[in-house]
Amino acid sequence: MPDDFMPIDGWDHVELWVGNAKQAAYYYEHAFGFRPVAYAGPETGVRDRSSYVLAQGDIRFVLSTALREDHEIARHAVRHGDGVKDIALAVPDATEAYRQAVQRGARGVVEPHVVEDEFGRVELSAIATYGETLHSFVNRADYAGPYMPGYRAVEAGSREGVGLVTIDHCVGNVELGRMNQWVEFYERSFGMTEMIHFSDEDISTEYSALMSKVMTDGQGKIKFPINEPAEGKRKSQIEEYLEFYGGPGVQHIAMASGDIVGTVEALQRRGVLFLNTPDAYYEDVPERVGEIDEDYADLRRLGILADRDDDGYLLQIFTKTAQDRPTLFFEVIERHGARGFGDGNFKALFEAIEREQALRGNL
Ligand code: FE2
């Protein structure tokens, strides 16, 4: 086992840069069941932006918006639409993580520094990954506040979540021919290894295709699938993403539930829209996946997909895109041993995505 030069404790937070963080926060709170945790903005002495911190289980989202035109968040929102700016990782030492990554070729964006308030100190740094996306390194071992210095706690009330527990994986879309470059980046700068890959033969439909490789850290806590478009008869969904996002970026965030049937029921009740799964999909699922703890009738009713690999099975479902541009969406996943990503579902899923794409006239 090689020396793990980049130990990662887990996901710290995902920050989205959006056009209207106040309304986005309402959506993630009321539709996705997140609980407001902290806020920074003019009322807390921050003059140029507003940031809302929301949490559910171990998942933490930060939604930020610019208050003036001449601001990097405003420019980002114009160029990309609402999207993920930062996949922040919790590390034991944010200075060492930065030093190791930059020494191995990563581009440094925020030099290691410490922010402090009466609750303690947080050590931060950040490097660049694909597109304009960042990986912040966060060491909050000596911090007891609601989120970070500069933020004030928000009264959360007694709001119930929908059972989302943790982030399972974050997927990036990169340009044609660039997937291996980013695979090598995560190998070199993070010491990650490739856990699995899908070829366009696995993931092709009549119209479009993609290639995907999944990178994971030494402890298997962090999983970064990287997609690139592959040749298809028509425009691939990855190309559609790249066109509308204006380059590479985060395609989807998968969040794990311990009770996907209950979680998806709650999300649908709250108005979250999911991709439709064709009824025909369920005809051969029991045969393909075998015995599961859940009732296949519930999966069919809610549109949940099922797949099995050598280690067990998994259940998953994908939302429609979360903003007007056909870019970021979410996945809910429940694993019963399976360590894969539902490649048996890829074809069924992509056919469903392409029906949406056709409705937008982009196929
Ligand atoms: Fe996924």
Tab-separated table of C-alpha atoms and ligand atoms in Angstrom:
chain	number	residue	atom	x	y	z
A	1	MET	CA	0.000	0.000	0.000
A	2	PRO	CA	1.652	3.256	-1.057
A	3	ASP	CA	1.920	6.058	1.463
A	4	ASP	CA	-1.339	8.078	1.448
A	5	PHE	CA	0.067	11.578	0.965
A	6	MET	CA	-3.451	13.058	0.737
A	7	PRO	CA	-5.598	11.734	3.583
A	8	ILE	CA	-9.228	12.906	3.216
A	9	ASP	CA	-11.697	12.694	6.104
A	10	GLY	CA	-14.750	13.092	3.880
A	11	TRP	CA	-16.894	15.667	2.088
A	12	ASP	CA	-16.951	19.031	3.882
A	13	HIS	CA	-19.460	20.954	1.777
A	14	VAL	CA	-20.568	21.706	-1.762
A	15	GLU	CA	-20.852	25.394	-2.647
A	16	LEU	CA	-23.123	26.461	-5.486
A	17	TRP	CA	-22.808	29.899	-7.053
A	18	VAL	CA	-26.288	30.972	-8.093
A	19	GLY	CA	-28.224	33.961	-9.414
A	20	ASN	CA	-30.538	34.249	-6.401
A	21	ALA	CA	-29.325	32.443	-3.283
A	22	LYS	CA	-32.330	33.489	-1.184
A	23	GLN	CA	-34.722	31.693	-3.531
A	24	ALA	CA	-32.361	28.756	-4.157
A	25	ALA	CA	-32.120	28.250	-0.374
A	26	TYR	CA	-35.920	28.111	-0.204
A	27	TYR	CA	-35.910	25.407	-2.895
A	28	TYR	CA	-33.288	23.231	-1.205
A	29	GLU	CA	-34.991	23.709	2.148
A	30	HIS	CA	-38.585	23.112	1.141
A	31	ALA	CA	-38.168	20.735	-1.793
A	32	PHE	CA	-35.091	18.739	-0.723
A	33	GLY	CA	-35.587	18.845	3.037
A	34	PHE	CA	-32.412	20.725	3.973
A	35	ARG	CA	-32.263	22.616	7.261
A	36	PRO	CA	-30.952	26.208	7.350
A	37	VAL	CA	-27.786	26.308	9.455
A	38	ALA	CA	-25.907	29.553	8.915
A	39	TYR	CA	-25.887	32.772	6.938
A	40	ALA	CA	-23.384	35.405	5.860
A	41	GLY	CA	-24.271	38.671	4.100
A	42	PRO	CA	-24.711	42.392	4.666
A	43	GLU	CA	-26.368	41.713	8.053
A	44	THR	CA	-23.183	39.950	9.210
A	45	GLY	CA	-20.763	42.489	7.783
A	46	VAL	CA	-20.172	40.845	4.389
A	47	ARG	CA	-20.747	43.577	1.819
A	48	ASP	CA	-20.473	41.883	-1.572
A	49	ARG	CA	-22.398	38.583	-1.369
A	50	SER	CA	-24.955	36.514	0.523
A	51	SER	CA	-24.317	32.874	1.473
A	52	TYR	CA	-26.835	30.410	2.918
A	53	VAL	CA	-25.615	27.205	4.569
A	54	LEU	CA	-28.029	24.262	4.625
A	55	ALA	CA	-27.549	20.783	6.028
A	56	GLN	CA	-29.182	17.369	6.042
A	57	GLY	CA	-27.495	14.346	7.626
A	58	ASP	CA	-23.792	14.844	6.883
A	59	ILE	CA	-24.532	16.819	3.716
A	60	ARG	CA	-23.772	20.525	3.714
A	61	PHE	CA	-24.661	22.851	0.828
A	62	VAL	CA	-23.615	26.505	0.635
A	63	LEU	CA	-25.540	28.769	-1.775
A	64	SER	CA	-23.868	32.066	-2.646
A	65	THR	CA	-24.907	34.994	-4.766
A	66	ALA	CA	-23.243	38.314	-5.643
A	67	LEU	CA	-24.827	41.600	-4.590
A	68	ARG	CA	-23.246	43.644	-7.366
A	69	GLU	CA	-22.557	43.245	-11.060
A	70	ASP	CA	-18.792	43.484	-10.870
A	71	HIS	CA	-18.182	40.333	-8.843
A	72	GLU	CA	-16.735	36.921	-9.675
A	73	ILE	CA	-19.898	35.162	-8.464
A	74	ALA	CA	-22.021	37.336	-10.785
A	75	ARG	CA	-19.727	36.633	-13.744
A	76	HIS	CA	-19.767	32.907	-12.923
A	77	ALA	CA	-23.570	32.892	-12.752
A	78	VAL	CA	-23.858	34.668	-16.126
A	79	ARG	CA	-21.403	32.300	-17.782
A	80	HIS	CA	-22.512	28.992	-16.254
A	81	GLY	CA	-25.945	29.554	-14.776
A	82	ASP	CA	-26.476	28.146	-11.290
A	83	GLY	CA	-23.837	25.499	-10.673
A	84	VAL	CA	-21.302	23.930	-8.362
A	85	LYS	CA	-18.268	26.128	-7.704
A	86	ASP	CA	-16.566	24.117	-4.985
A	87	ILE	CA	-16.496	20.469	-3.950
A	88	ALA	CA	-14.860	21.029	-0.566
A	89	LEU	CA	-13.089	18.178	1.169
A	90	ALA	CA	-12.504	17.741	4.903
A	91	VAL	CA	-8.830	17.088	5.576
A	92	PRO	CA	-6.700	16.779	8.718
A	93	ASP	CA	-4.246	19.430	7.452
A	94	ALA	CA	-5.306	21.968	4.804
A	95	THR	CA	-1.785	23.385	4.459
A	96	GLU	CA	-0.225	19.998	3.822
A	97	ALA	CA	-3.049	18.952	1.425
A	98	TYR	CA	-2.470	22.146	-0.590
A	99	ARG	CA	1.302	21.708	-0.547
A	100	GLN	CA	1.074	18.082	-1.694
A	101	ALA	CA	-1.449	18.799	-4.466
A	102	VAL	CA	0.380	21.852	-5.832
A	103	GLN	CA	3.735	20.091	-5.678
A	104	ARG	CA	2.173	17.350	-7.814
A	105	GLY	CA	0.929	19.749	-10.467
A	106	ALA	CA	-2.412	21.081	-9.197
A	107	ARG	CA	-3.057	24.811	-9.692
A	108	GLY	CA	-3.286	26.595	-6.369
A	109	VAL	CA	-6.183	29.074	-6.083
A	110	VAL	CA	-6.404	29.977	-2.396
A	111	GLU	CA	-3.212	29.790	-0.341
A	112	PRO	CA	-3.468	28.058	3.031
A	113	HIS	CA	-4.760	30.446	5.707
A	114	VAL	CA	-6.658	30.398	8.997
A	115	VAL	CA	-9.952	32.158	9.794
A	116	GLU	CA	-10.931	32.608	13.444
A	117	ASP	CA	-13.765	33.776	15.643
A	118	GLU	CA	-14.978	33.108	19.191
A	119	PHE	CA	-15.830	29.464	18.255
A	120	GLY	CA	-12.293	28.577	17.202
A	121	ARG	CA	-10.313	28.353	13.987
A	122	VAL	CA	-10.768	26.859	10.521
A	123	GLU	CA	-7.828	26.209	8.221
A	124	LEU	CA	-8.603	26.644	4.513
A	125	SER	CA	-6.961	26.363	1.095
A	126	ALA	CA	-8.194	25.606	-2.431
A	127	ILE	CA	-6.961	24.192	-5.715
A	128	ALA	CA	-8.495	24.156	-9.195
A	129	THR	CA	-10.025	21.145	-10.902
A	130	TYR	CA	-11.951	20.880	-14.219
A	131	GLY	CA	-13.500	24.038	-15.670
A	132	GLU	CA	-13.881	26.776	-13.056
A	133	THR	CA	-14.564	24.251	-10.306
A	134	LEU	CA	-12.511	24.213	-7.108
A	135	HIS	CA	-11.609	21.751	-4.397
A	136	SER	CA	-11.307	23.580	-1.101
A	137	PHE	CA	-9.464	21.804	1.683
A	138	VAL	CA	-11.089	22.418	5.069
A	139	ASN	CA	-9.701	21.540	8.487
A	140	ARG	CA	-12.373	22.362	11.067
A	141	ALA	CA	-11.019	20.129	13.861
A	142	ASP	CA	-10.659	23.167	16.150
A	143	TYR	CA	-13.987	24.812	15.334
A	144	ALA	CA	-17.254	24.596	17.278
A	145	GLY	CA	-19.347	27.247	15.484
A	146	PRO	CA	-22.345	26.737	13.189
A	147	TYR	CA	-20.278	26.702	9.993
A	148	MET	CA	-17.309	29.021	9.639
A	149	PRO	CA	-16.093	32.373	10.962
A	150	GLY	CA	-18.048	35.184	9.289
A	151	TYR	CA	-21.336	33.238	9.407
A	152	ARG	CA	-24.035	33.493	12.029
A	153	ALA	CA	-26.266	30.615	13.120
A	154	VAL	CA	-29.785	30.510	11.701
A	155	GLU	CA	-32.779	29.349	13.714
A	156	ALA	CA	-33.597	26.007	12.125
A	157	GLY	CA	-36.967	25.359	13.742
A	158	SER	CA	-38.177	21.763	13.827
A	159	ARG	CA	-38.050	21.096	10.124
A	160	GLU	CA	-37.857	17.434	9.187
A	161	GLY	CA	-35.551	16.178	6.479
A	162	VAL	CA	-36.376	13.619	3.821
A	163	GLY	CA	-33.765	11.068	4.909
A	164	LEU	CA	-30.763	12.147	2.822
A	165	VAL	CA	-27.729	11.091	4.839
A	166	THR	CA	-24.469	11.724	3.025
A	167	ILE	CA	-22.917	12.517	-0.335
A	168	ASP	CA	-22.141	9.304	-2.221
A	169	HIS	CA	-20.368	10.726	-5.277
A	170	CYS	CA	-19.909	13.939	-7.311
A	171	VAL	CA	-19.693	13.616	-11.085
A	172	GLY	CA	-17.798	15.904	-13.448
A	173	ASN	CA	-18.384	16.360	-17.175
A	174	VAL	CA	-15.277	17.250	-19.209
A	175	GLU	CA	-14.646	17.828	-22.904
A	176	LEU	CA	-14.194	15.107	-25.496
A	177	GLY	CA	-10.715	13.628	-25.166
A	178	ARG	CA	-10.055	15.153	-21.729
A	179	MET	CA	-11.300	12.385	-19.417
A	180	ASN	CA	-7.925	10.685	-19.093
A	181	GLN	CA	-6.204	13.989	-18.378
A	182	TRP	CA	-8.488	14.484	-15.342
A	183	VAL	CA	-8.130	10.858	-14.291
A	184	GLU	CA	-4.363	11.426	-14.272
A	185	PHE	CA	-4.860	14.678	-12.330
A	186	TYR	CA	-6.673	12.836	-9.520
A	187	GLU	CA	-4.066	10.047	-9.587
A	188	ARG	CA	-1.121	12.425	-9.478
A	189	SER	CA	-2.368	15.241	-7.244
A	190	PHE	CA	-4.624	13.262	-4.867
A	191	GLY	CA	-3.120	9.758	-5.040
A	192	MET	CA	-6.548	8.475	-6.086
A	193	THR	CA	-7.034	5.254	-8.014
A	194	GLU	CA	-9.417	4.281	-10.763
A	195	MET	CA	-12.086	1.990	-9.390
A	196	ILE	CA	-14.135	1.245	-12.434
A	197	HIS	CA	-14.737	2.406	-15.933
A	198	PHE	CA	-17.463	2.209	-18.496
A	199	SER	CA	-16.888	2.283	-22.203
A	200	ASP	CA	-19.209	3.740	-24.756
A	201	GLU	CA	-20.318	0.195	-25.518
A	202	ASP	CA	-21.715	-0.093	-21.999
A	203	ILE	CA	-23.306	3.317	-22.073
A	204	SER	CA	-24.507	3.931	-25.558
A	205	THR	CA	-28.000	4.448	-26.734
A	206	GLU	CA	-29.191	4.939	-30.234
A	207	TYR	CA	-28.405	8.640	-30.140
A	208	SER	CA	-25.648	9.378	-27.727
A	209	ALA	CA	-22.933	7.907	-25.604
A	210	LEU	CA	-20.365	8.745	-22.998
A	211	MET	CA	-17.206	7.399	-21.446
A	212	SER	CA	-16.806	7.405	-17.692
A	213	LYS	CA	-14.066	6.557	-15.200
A	214	VAL	CA	-14.452	6.680	-11.434
A	215	MET	CA	-11.645	7.913	-9.177
A	216	THR	CA	-11.594	7.158	-5.459
A	217	ASP	CA	-9.383	8.048	-2.494
A	218	GLY	CA	-7.386	5.582	-0.387
A	219	GLN	CA	-10.235	5.031	2.072
A	220	GLY	CA	-13.029	4.901	-0.509
A	221	LYS	CA	-14.913	7.801	1.092
A	222	ILE	CA	-14.702	10.080	-1.917
A	223	LYS	CA	-15.821	9.000	-5.385
A	224	PHE	CA	-15.346	11.235	-8.423
A	225	PRO	CA	-16.738	9.827	-11.680
A	226	ILE	CA	-15.479	11.772	-14.730
A	227	ASN	CA	-17.537	11.706	-17.932
A	228	GLU	CA	-16.610	12.716	-21.444
A	229	PRO	CA	-18.834	12.586	-24.499
A	230	ALA	CA	-18.436	9.722	-26.954
A	231	GLU	CA	-19.435	9.545	-30.580
A	232	GLY	CA	-23.150	9.061	-31.085
A	233	LYS	CA	-25.565	9.532	-33.904
A	234	ARG	CA	-26.857	12.740	-32.348
A	235	LYS	CA	-25.653	15.208	-29.767
A	236	SER	CA	-24.611	13.492	-26.538
A	237	GLN	CA	-26.116	14.645	-23.238
A	238	ILE	CA	-22.559	15.447	-22.101
A	239	GLU	CA	-22.113	17.759	-25.097
A	240	GLU	CA	-25.426	19.399	-24.264
A	241	TYR	CA	-24.160	19.991	-20.720
A	242	LEU	CA	-20.828	21.421	-21.938
A	243	GLU	CA	-22.608	23.749	-24.349
A	244	PHE	CA	-25.044	25.127	-21.787
A	245	TYR	CA	-22.633	25.213	-18.827
A	246	GLY	CA	-20.028	26.854	-21.025
A	247	GLY	CA	-17.391	24.211	-20.331
A	248	PRO	CA	-16.619	21.429	-17.869
A	249	GLY	CA	-18.343	21.281	-14.500
A	250	VAL	CA	-20.269	19.197	-12.015
A	251	GLN	CA	-22.996	17.159	-13.690
A	252	HIS	CA	-24.650	15.571	-10.678
A	253	ILE	CA	-24.363	15.038	-6.945
A	254	ALA	CA	-25.521	11.686	-5.616
A	255	MET	CA	-26.887	11.660	-2.066
A	256	ALA	CA	-27.390	8.448	-0.108
A	257	SER	CA	-30.563	7.494	1.747
A	258	GLY	CA	-31.126	4.558	4.098
A	259	ASP	CA	-34.763	4.381	2.934
A	260	ILE	CA	-34.941	5.434	-0.691
A	261	VAL	CA	-38.648	4.591	-0.992
A	262	GLY	CA	-39.539	6.931	1.892
A	263	THR	CA	-37.080	9.593	0.705
A	264	VAL	CA	-38.365	9.650	-2.875
A	265	GLU	CA	-41.994	9.651	-1.697
A	266	ALA	CA	-41.217	12.706	0.461
A	267	LEU	CA	-39.286	14.475	-2.325
A	268	GLN	CA	-42.092	13.893	-4.839
A	269	ARG	CA	-44.659	15.169	-2.342
A	270	ARG	CA	-42.517	18.317	-1.945
A	271	GLY	CA	-42.473	18.847	-5.699
A	272	VAL	CA	-39.045	17.521	-6.732
A	273	LEU	CA	-39.288	16.299	-10.314
A	274	PHE	CA	-37.571	13.056	-11.298
A	275	LEU	CA	-36.766	11.552	-14.663
A	276	ASN	CA	-39.549	9.270	-15.768
A	277	THR	CA	-38.684	5.610	-15.968
A	278	PRO	CA	-40.476	3.739	-18.734
A	279	ASP	CA	-42.851	1.062	-17.457
A	280	ALA	CA	-41.082	-1.395	-19.738
A	281	TYR	CA	-37.971	-0.997	-17.567
A	282	TYR	CA	-39.694	-2.884	-14.733
A	283	GLU	CA	-40.596	-5.902	-16.829
A	284	ASP	CA	-37.160	-7.505	-16.561
A	285	VAL	CA	-35.833	-5.859	-13.380
A	286	PRO	CA	-36.792	-8.641	-10.908
A	287	GLU	CA	-35.046	-11.157	-13.153
A	288	ARG	CA	-31.950	-8.995	-13.639
A	289	VAL	CA	-31.556	-7.857	-10.019
A	290	GLY	CA	-33.095	-10.737	-8.075
A	291	GLU	CA	-34.398	-10.623	-4.524
A	292	ILE	CA	-34.314	-7.271	-2.728
A	293	ASP	CA	-35.602	-6.042	0.640
A	294	GLU	CA	-37.884	-3.515	-1.017
A	295	ASP	CA	-41.102	-4.132	-2.900
A	296	TYR	CA	-40.700	-3.908	-6.682
A	297	ALA	CA	-44.183	-2.374	-6.814
A	298	ASP	CA	-42.891	0.608	-4.773
A	299	LEU	CA	-39.904	1.030	-7.099
A	300	ARG	CA	-42.179	1.001	-10.123
A	301	ARG	CA	-44.663	3.423	-8.552
A	302	LEU	CA	-41.871	5.908	-7.742
A	303	GLY	CA	-39.660	5.289	-10.786
A	304	ILE	CA	-36.666	4.008	-8.771
A	305	LEU	CA	-34.032	2.045	-10.707
A	306	ALA	CA	-32.320	-1.120	-9.444
A	307	ASP	CA	-29.041	-2.788	-10.329
A	308	ARG	CA	-26.850	-5.587	-8.994
A	309	ASP	CA	-23.119	-6.219	-9.100
A	310	ASP	CA	-20.819	-8.825	-7.510
A	311	ASP	CA	-21.073	-7.213	-4.055
A	312	GLY	CA	-24.801	-6.614	-3.769
A	313	TYR	CA	-27.481	-4.349	-5.208
A	314	LEU	CA	-28.261	-0.657	-5.345
A	315	LEU	CA	-31.327	1.487	-5.886
A	316	GLN	CA	-31.121	4.915	-7.509
A	317	ILE	CA	-33.152	7.684	-9.114
A	318	PHE	CA	-32.232	10.914	-10.898
A	319	THR	CA	-33.931	14.286	-10.650
A	320	LYS	CA	-34.638	16.485	-13.610
A	321	THR	CA	-32.155	19.341	-13.905
A	322	ALA	CA	-32.376	21.705	-10.950
A	323	GLN	CA	-32.300	24.961	-12.967
A	324	ASP	CA	-33.375	26.146	-16.407
A	325	ARG	CA	-30.130	25.228	-18.097
A	326	PRO	CA	-29.817	21.475	-18.763
A	327	THR	CA	-26.808	21.192	-16.457
A	328	LEU	CA	-26.758	20.172	-12.754
A	329	PHE	CA	-29.065	17.476	-11.404
A	330	PHE	CA	-29.185	15.203	-8.343
A	331	GLU	CA	-29.289	11.478	-7.672
A	332	VAL	CA	-30.683	9.632	-4.671
A	333	ILE	CA	-28.967	6.289	-4.068
A	334	GLU	CA	-29.309	3.461	-1.558
A	335	ARG	CA	-26.567	0.842	-1.535
A	336	HIS	CA	-27.025	-2.719	-0.318
A	337	GLY	CA	-23.427	-3.842	-0.732
A	338	ALA	CA	-23.067	-2.822	-4.362
A	339	ARG	CA	-20.069	-0.548	-4.953
A	340	GLY	CA	-20.808	0.297	-8.588
A	341	PHE	CA	-22.811	3.114	-10.111
A	342	GLY	CA	-25.692	1.270	-11.703
A	343	ASP	CA	-24.099	0.670	-15.095
A	344	GLY	CA	-26.913	-1.781	-15.830
A	345	ASN	CA	-29.187	1.240	-15.527
A	346	PHE	CA	-27.144	3.537	-17.719
A	347	LYS	CA	-28.861	2.556	-20.905
A	348	ALA	CA	-32.339	2.798	-19.398
A	349	LEU	CA	-31.415	6.070	-17.711
A	350	PHE	CA	-29.882	7.682	-20.767
A	351	GLU	CA	-32.836	6.780	-22.872
A	352	ALA	CA	-34.975	8.558	-20.297
A	353	ILE	CA	-32.629	11.596	-20.246
A	354	GLU	CA	-32.723	11.755	-24.018
A	355	ARG	CA	-36.492	11.903	-24.018
A	356	GLU	CA	-36.103	15.082	-21.951
A	357	GLN	CA	-33.373	16.339	-24.275
A	358	ALA	CA	-35.637	15.765	-27.274
A	359	LEU	CA	-38.376	17.793	-25.577
A	360	ARG	CA	-35.911	20.695	-25.322
A	361	GLY	CA	-35.123	20.363	-29.038
A	362	ASN	CA	-31.447	19.664	-28.321
A	363	LEU	CA	-31.241	16.126	-29.647
B	1	FE2	FE	-24.344	8.906	-10.163
